[in-house]
Amino acid sequence: MKIARLSDLADKAACPRLVVKVGSSLLVGKEGVRRAWLEGLVAELAAARARGQEVIVVSSGAIALGAATLRLDKGGRGSLADAQAAAAVGQIALSGLWAELLGRHGLTAAQLLLTLEDLEDRRRYLNATATLTRLLDAGAVPVINENDSVATQEIRFGDNDRLAARVAQAARASAVLLLSDVDGLYDRNPAEPGAQLLAEVRGVTSEIHAMATGGSSSGMGSGGMTSKLQAAEIADLAGIALVIGSGLHPAPIARVTGQGIGTLFRPRRKAGARKAWLGGRLRLKGALLVDMGAAAALGRGSSLLAAGITGVEGDFQRGDAVAIRDGEGRVLAHGLAEYDAAECARLVGRQSGDQAAILGYAPRSAVVHRDQLVLL
Ligand code: GLU
């Protein structure tokens, strides 16, 4: 059964496994932890569990909480060092809070702190999948955050929206609910008169991207609508529904599933698990630029041949993940390269039959084989 409407998020058959992401501004207010609100949310999570749904929490708030304790300005986001220090302090309190509140409902919290590389590297990704699966089988509620204290700028997600979508992929969840400080996606800046909340979106097109207004409105989280749309793209590829709903109300899940207030991104497709992982990768080792003919051929399901490549960027090895871009800079696909960057550069624009003469060997005719490629 697929998720076709917001109420399906509360349906065990349509949504056996749900990821709920809670933004920083919901967890932490000016007076510290918004405990009463969180108790309400945890009661809803416990109700979902009682209905037979499995639940995974992606919780922000470590930086905000730690910054308050350490009295750091800009909510602990003034510098990377501040964010790392704040998270180290805040994460203890955050996990303790979840463990305590879930425990009151007889539920066991399990903390996982992940970095980008834990989900970008295939082996580590499968390892995270195994841990999540085991925890869910054992009846625990995984509570996940980015490992902000060790993550540097290059290796960090930086927002928990995309982390939640990647976690949903790894856990093979049915849906992700991003609880935020907005009701969903509006057709323009929600502050403008006449702005309409979109009930359903199919496909994160350029029109949809144009509706996003950028940064976080609370100034506390780091997400904003842009990262939520990126999360929706990752979920879409994996065949996972994603919902944006407001957490500014008591019982926020019921508001989404009962009153139907939120935006549902319905997935259009379902790539195989490996291709979904590849398509959801956020950092790639390089790029292959292709001409219009190759772009069209890729669209028809072909492999990428050297003849259609116009340029090579980055320093990648054979087997590394690369982006495939058209002349206008649009990313058409992600794929695993059959040759390293230097070899690709020598093959640019050449026919497959010439490859042996150019390289001294030509084990593969395609530069990216269609089985190792996912269209975006
Ligand atoms: N991981 C960050 C924290 O715990 C939050 C990231 C975000 O704002 O999405 O504070």
mmCIF file with all atom_site columns, N, CA, C and O in Angstrom, residues 62-87:
data_model
loop_
_atom_site.group_PDB
_atom_site.id
_atom_site.type_symbol
_atom_site.label_atom_id
_atom_site.label_alt_id
_atom_site.label_comp_id
_atom_site.label_asym_id
_atom_site.label_entity_id
_atom_site.label_seq_id
_atom_site.pdbx_PDB_ins_code
_atom_site.Cartn_x
_atom_site.Cartn_y
_atom_site.Cartn_z
_atom_site.occupancy
_atom_site.B_iso_or_equiv
_atom_site.pdbx_formal_charge
_atom_site.auth_seq_id
_atom_site.auth_comp_id
_atom_site.auth_asym_id
_atom_site.auth_atom_id
_atom_site.pdbx_PDB_model_num
ATOM 1   N N  . ALA A 1 62 ? 20.781 19.978 19.455 1.00 0.00 ? 62 ALA A N  1
ATOM 2   C CA . ALA A 1 62 ? 21.986 19.870 20.286 1.00 0.00 ? 62 ALA A CA 1
ATOM 3   C C  . ALA A 1 62 ? 22.736 21.207 20.321 1.00 0.00 ? 62 ALA A C  1
ATOM 4   O O  . ALA A 1 62 ? 23.169 21.668 21.388 1.00 0.00 ? 62 ALA A O  1
ATOM 5   N N  . ILE A 1 63 ? 22.867 21.828 19.174 1.00 0.00 ? 63 ILE A N  1
ATOM 6   C CA . ILE A 1 63 ? 23.631 23.083 19.114 1.00 0.00 ? 63 ILE A CA 1
ATOM 7   C C  . ILE A 1 63 ? 22.888 24.182 19.891 1.00 0.00 ? 63 ILE A C  1
ATOM 8   O O  . ILE A 1 63 ? 23.480 24.894 20.711 1.00 0.00 ? 63 ILE A O  1
ATOM 9   N N  . ALA A 1 64 ? 21.583 24.262 19.658 1.00 0.00 ? 64 ALA A N  1
ATOM 10  C CA . ALA A 1 64 ? 20.795 25.296 20.340 1.00 0.00 ? 64 ALA A CA 1
ATOM 11  C C  . ALA A 1 64 ? 20.849 25.121 21.857 1.00 0.00 ? 64 ALA A C  1
ATOM 12  O O  . ALA A 1 64 ? 21.046 26.086 22.612 1.00 0.00 ? 64 ALA A O  1
ATOM 13  N N  . LEU A 1 65 ? 20.706 23.879 22.316 1.00 0.00 ? 65 LEU A N  1
ATOM 14  C CA . LEU A 1 65 ? 20.724 23.619 23.764 1.00 0.00 ? 65 LEU A CA 1
ATOM 15  C C  . LEU A 1 65 ? 22.097 23.905 24.365 1.00 0.00 ? 65 LEU A C  1
ATOM 16  O O  . LEU A 1 65 ? 22.212 24.555 25.411 1.00 0.00 ? 65 LEU A O  1
ATOM 17  N N  . GLY A 1 66 ? 23.126 23.419 23.698 1.00 0.00 ? 66 GLY A N  1
ATOM 18  C CA . GLY A 1 66 ? 24.483 23.598 24.207 1.00 0.00 ? 66 GLY A CA 1
ATOM 19  C C  . GLY A 1 66 ? 24.894 25.057 24.206 1.00 0.00 ? 66 GLY A C  1
ATOM 20  O O  . GLY A 1 66 ? 25.598 25.522 25.111 1.00 0.00 ? 66 GLY A O  1
ATOM 21  N N  . ALA A 1 67 ? 24.442 25.788 23.199 1.00 0.00 ? 67 ALA A N  1
ATOM 22  C CA . ALA A 1 67 ? 24.795 27.214 23.112 1.00 0.00 ? 67 ALA A CA 1
ATOM 23  C C  . ALA A 1 67 ? 24.198 27.973 24.293 1.00 0.00 ? 67 ALA A C  1
ATOM 24  O O  . ALA A 1 67 ? 24.829 28.873 24.858 1.00 0.00 ? 67 ALA A O  1
ATOM 25  N N  . ALA A 1 68 ? 22.983 27.585 24.684 1.00 0.00 ? 68 ALA A N  1
ATOM 26  C CA . ALA A 1 68 ? 22.350 28.252 25.821 1.00 0.00 ? 68 ALA A CA 1
ATOM 27  C C  . ALA A 1 68 ? 23.145 27.958 27.094 1.00 0.00 ? 68 ALA A C  1
ATOM 28  O O  . ALA A 1 68 ? 23.421 28.858 27.893 1.00 0.00 ? 68 ALA A O  1
ATOM 29  N N  . THR A 1 69 ? 23.548 26.711 27.263 1.00 0.00 ? 69 THR A N  1
ATOM 30  C CA . THR A 1 69 ? 24.305 26.334 28.467 1.00 0.00 ? 69 THR A CA 1
ATOM 31  C C  . THR A 1 69 ? 25.659 27.042 28.510 1.00 0.00 ? 69 THR A C  1
ATOM 32  O O  . THR A 1 69 ? 26.089 27.532 29.552 1.00 0.00 ? 69 THR A O  1
ATOM 33  N N  . LEU A 1 70 ? 26.334 27.080 27.385 1.00 0.00 ? 70 LEU A N  1
ATOM 34  C CA . LEU A 1 70 ? 27.677 27.679 27.339 1.00 0.00 ? 70 LEU A CA 1
ATOM 35  C C  . LEU A 1 70 ? 27.628 29.202 27.128 1.00 0.00 ? 70 LEU A C  1
ATOM 36  O O  . LEU A 1 70 ? 28.659 29.848 27.051 1.00 0.00 ? 70 LEU A O  1
ATOM 37  N N  . ARG A 1 71 ? 26.436 29.720 26.975 1.00 0.00 ? 71 ARG A N  1
ATOM 38  C CA . ARG A 1 71 ? 26.222 31.155 26.712 1.00 0.00 ? 71 ARG A CA 1
ATOM 39  C C  . ARG A 1 71 ? 26.990 31.627 25.480 1.00 0.00 ? 71 ARG A C  1
ATOM 40  O O  . ARG A 1 71 ? 27.690 32.648 25.500 1.00 0.00 ? 71 ARG A O  1
ATOM 41  N N  . LEU A 1 72 ? 26.874 30.880 24.422 1.00 0.00 ? 72 LEU A N  1
ATOM 42  C CA . LEU A 1 72 ? 27.497 31.281 23.154 1.00 0.00 ? 72 LEU A CA 1
ATOM 43  C C  . LEU A 1 72 ? 26.504 32.127 22.374 1.00 0.00 ? 72 LEU A C  1
ATOM 44  O O  . LEU A 1 72 ? 25.300 31.865 22.409 1.00 0.00 ? 72 LEU A O  1
ATOM 45  N N  . ASP A 1 73 ? 26.999 33.125 21.672 1.00 0.00 ? 73 ASP A N  1
ATOM 46  C CA . ASP A 1 73 ? 26.062 33.957 20.907 1.00 0.00 ? 73 ASP A CA 1
ATOM 47  C C  . ASP A 1 73 ? 25.715 33.297 19.562 1.00 0.00 ? 73 ASP A C  1
ATOM 48  O O  . ASP A 1 73 ? 26.253 32.250 19.217 1.00 0.00 ? 73 ASP A O  1
ATOM 49  N N  . LYS A 1 74 ? 24.812 33.919 18.854 1.00 0.00 ? 74 LYS A N  1
ATOM 50  C CA . LYS A 1 74 ? 24.292 33.424 17.565 1.00 0.00 ? 74 LYS A CA 1
ATOM 51  C C  . LYS A 1 74 ? 23.812 31.965 17.655 1.00 0.00 ? 74 LYS A C  1
ATOM 52  O O  . LYS A 1 74 ? 23.970 31.172 16.710 1.00 0.00 ? 74 LYS A O  1
ATOM 53  N N  . GLY A 1 75 ? 23.275 31.599 18.803 1.00 0.00 ? 75 GLY A N  1
ATOM 54  C CA . GLY A 1 75 ? 22.735 30.243 18.972 1.00 0.00 ? 75 GLY A CA 1
ATOM 55  C C  . GLY A 1 75 ? 23.785 29.167 18.769 1.00 0.00 ? 75 GLY A C  1
ATOM 56  O O  . GLY A 1 75 ? 23.468 28.020 18.436 1.00 0.00 ? 75 GLY A O  1
ATOM 57  N N  . GLY A 1 76 ? 25.050 29.522 18.947 1.00 0.00 ? 76 GLY A N  1
ATOM 58  C CA . GLY A 1 76 ? 26.121 28.536 18.793 1.00 0.00 ? 76 GLY A CA 1
ATOM 59  C C  . GLY A 1 76 ? 26.542 28.340 17.349 1.00 0.00 ? 76 GLY A C  1
ATOM 60  O O  . GLY A 1 76 ? 27.351 27.474 17.038 1.00 0.00 ? 76 GLY A O  1
ATOM 61  N N  . ARG A 1 77 ? 25.980 29.151 16.455 1.00 0.00 ? 77 ARG A N  1
ATOM 62  C CA . ARG A 1 77 ? 26.276 28.964 15.029 1.00 0.00 ? 77 ARG A CA 1
ATOM 63  C C  . ARG A 1 77 ? 27.194 30.041 14.465 1.00 0.00 ? 77 ARG A C  1
ATOM 64  O O  . ARG A 1 77 ? 27.301 30.219 13.258 1.00 0.00 ? 77 ARG A O  1
ATOM 65  N N  . GLY A 1 78 ? 27.855 30.781 15.387 1.00 0.00 ? 78 GLY A N  1
ATOM 66  C CA . GLY A 1 78 ? 28.750 31.852 14.942 1.00 0.00 ? 78 GLY A CA 1
ATOM 67  C C  . GLY A 1 78 ? 29.980 31.329 14.223 1.00 0.00 ? 78 GLY A C  1
ATOM 68  O O  . GLY A 1 78 ? 30.503 31.973 13.326 1.00 0.00 ? 78 GLY A O  1
ATOM 69  N N  . SER A 1 79 ? 30.447 30.160 14.610 1.00 0.00 ? 79 SER A N  1
ATOM 70  C CA . SER A 1 79 ? 31.607 29.552 13.949 1.00 0.00 ? 79 SER A CA 1
ATOM 71  C C  . SER A 1 79 ? 31.473 28.042 14.059 1.00 0.00 ? 79 SER A C  1
ATOM 72  O O  . SER A 1 79 ? 30.681 27.530 14.869 1.00 0.00 ? 79 SER A O  1
ATOM 73  N N  . LEU A 1 80 ? 32.259 27.343 13.270 1.00 0.00 ? 80 LEU A N  1
ATOM 74  C CA . LEU A 1 80 ? 32.217 25.880 13.318 1.00 0.00 ? 80 LEU A CA 1
ATOM 75  C C  . LEU A 1 80 ? 32.644 25.385 14.700 1.00 0.00 ? 80 LEU A C  1
ATOM 76  O O  . LEU A 1 80 ? 32.043 24.474 15.260 1.00 0.00 ? 80 LEU A O  1
ATOM 77  N N  . ALA A 1 81 ? 33.690 26.029 15.254 1.00 0.00 ? 81 ALA A N  1
ATOM 78  C CA . ALA A 1 81 ? 34.186 25.608 16.572 1.00 0.00 ? 81 ALA A CA 1
ATOM 79  C C  . ALA A 1 81 ? 33.095 25.772 17.631 1.00 0.00 ? 81 ALA A C  1
ATOM 80  O O  . ALA A 1 81 ? 32.922 24.907 18.505 1.00 0.00 ? 81 ALA A O  1
ATOM 81  N N  . ASP A 1 82 ? 32.352 26.872 17.565 1.00 0.00 ? 82 ASP A N  1
ATOM 82  C CA . ASP A 1 82 ? 31.240 27.081 18.502 1.00 0.00 ? 82 ASP A CA 1
ATOM 83  C C  . ASP A 1 82 ? 30.194 25.983 18.347 1.00 0.00 ? 82 ASP A C  1
ATOM 84  O O  . ASP A 1 82 ? 29.705 25.420 19.331 1.00 0.00 ? 82 ASP A O  1
ATOM 85  N N  . ALA A 1 83 ? 29.827 25.688 17.094 1.00 0.00 ? 83 ALA A N  1
ATOM 86  C CA . ALA A 1 83 ? 28.791 24.675 16.838 1.00 0.00 ? 83 ALA A CA 1
ATOM 87  C C  . ALA A 1 83 ? 29.246 23.322 17.368 1.00 0.00 ? 83 ALA A C  1
ATOM 88  O O  . ALA A 1 83 ? 28.462 22.584 17.985 1.00 0.00 ? 83 ALA A O  1
ATOM 89  N N  . GLN A 1 84 ? 30.514 22.998 17.155 1.00 0.00 ? 84 GLN A N  1
ATOM 90  C CA . GLN A 1 84 ? 31.025 21.702 17.612 1.00 0.00 ? 84 GLN A CA 1
ATOM 91  C C  . GLN A 1 84 ? 30.998 21.608 19.137 1.00 0.00 ? 84 GLN A C  1
ATOM 92  O O  . GLN A 1 84 ? 30.596 20.587 19.699 1.00 0.00 ? 84 GLN A O  1
ATOM 93  N N  . ALA A 1 85 ? 31.422 22.700 19.785 1.00 0.00 ? 85 ALA A N  1
ATOM 94  C CA . ALA A 1 85 ? 31.437 22.708 21.251 1.00 0.00 ? 85 ALA A CA 1
ATOM 95  C C  . ALA A 1 85 ? 30.016 22.675 21.800 1.00 0.00 ? 85 ALA A C  1
ATOM 96  O O  . ALA A 1 85 ? 29.701 21.913 22.731 1.00 0.00 ? 85 ALA A O  1
ATOM 97  N N  . ALA A 1 86 ? 29.149 23.486 21.211 1.00 0.00 ? 86 ALA A N  1
ATOM 98  C CA . ALA A 1 86 ? 27.760 23.541 21.682 1.00 0.00 ? 86 ALA A CA 1
ATOM 99  C C  . ALA A 1 86 ? 27.098 22.176 21.550 1.00 0.00 ? 86 ALA A C  1
ATOM 100 O O  . ALA A 1 86 ? 26.397 21.704 22.455 1.00 0.00 ? 86 ALA A O  1
ATOM 101 N N  . ALA A 1 87 ? 27.324 21.523 20.413 1.00 0.00 ? 87 ALA A N  1
ATOM 102 C CA . ALA A 1 87 ? 26.690 20.219 20.176 1.00 0.00 ? 87 ALA A CA 1
ATOM 103 C C  . ALA A 1 87 ? 27.153 19.191 21.204 1.00 0.00 ? 87 ALA A C  1
ATOM 104 O O  . ALA A 1 87 ? 26.367 18.362 21.668 1.00 0.00 ? 87 ALA A O  1
#
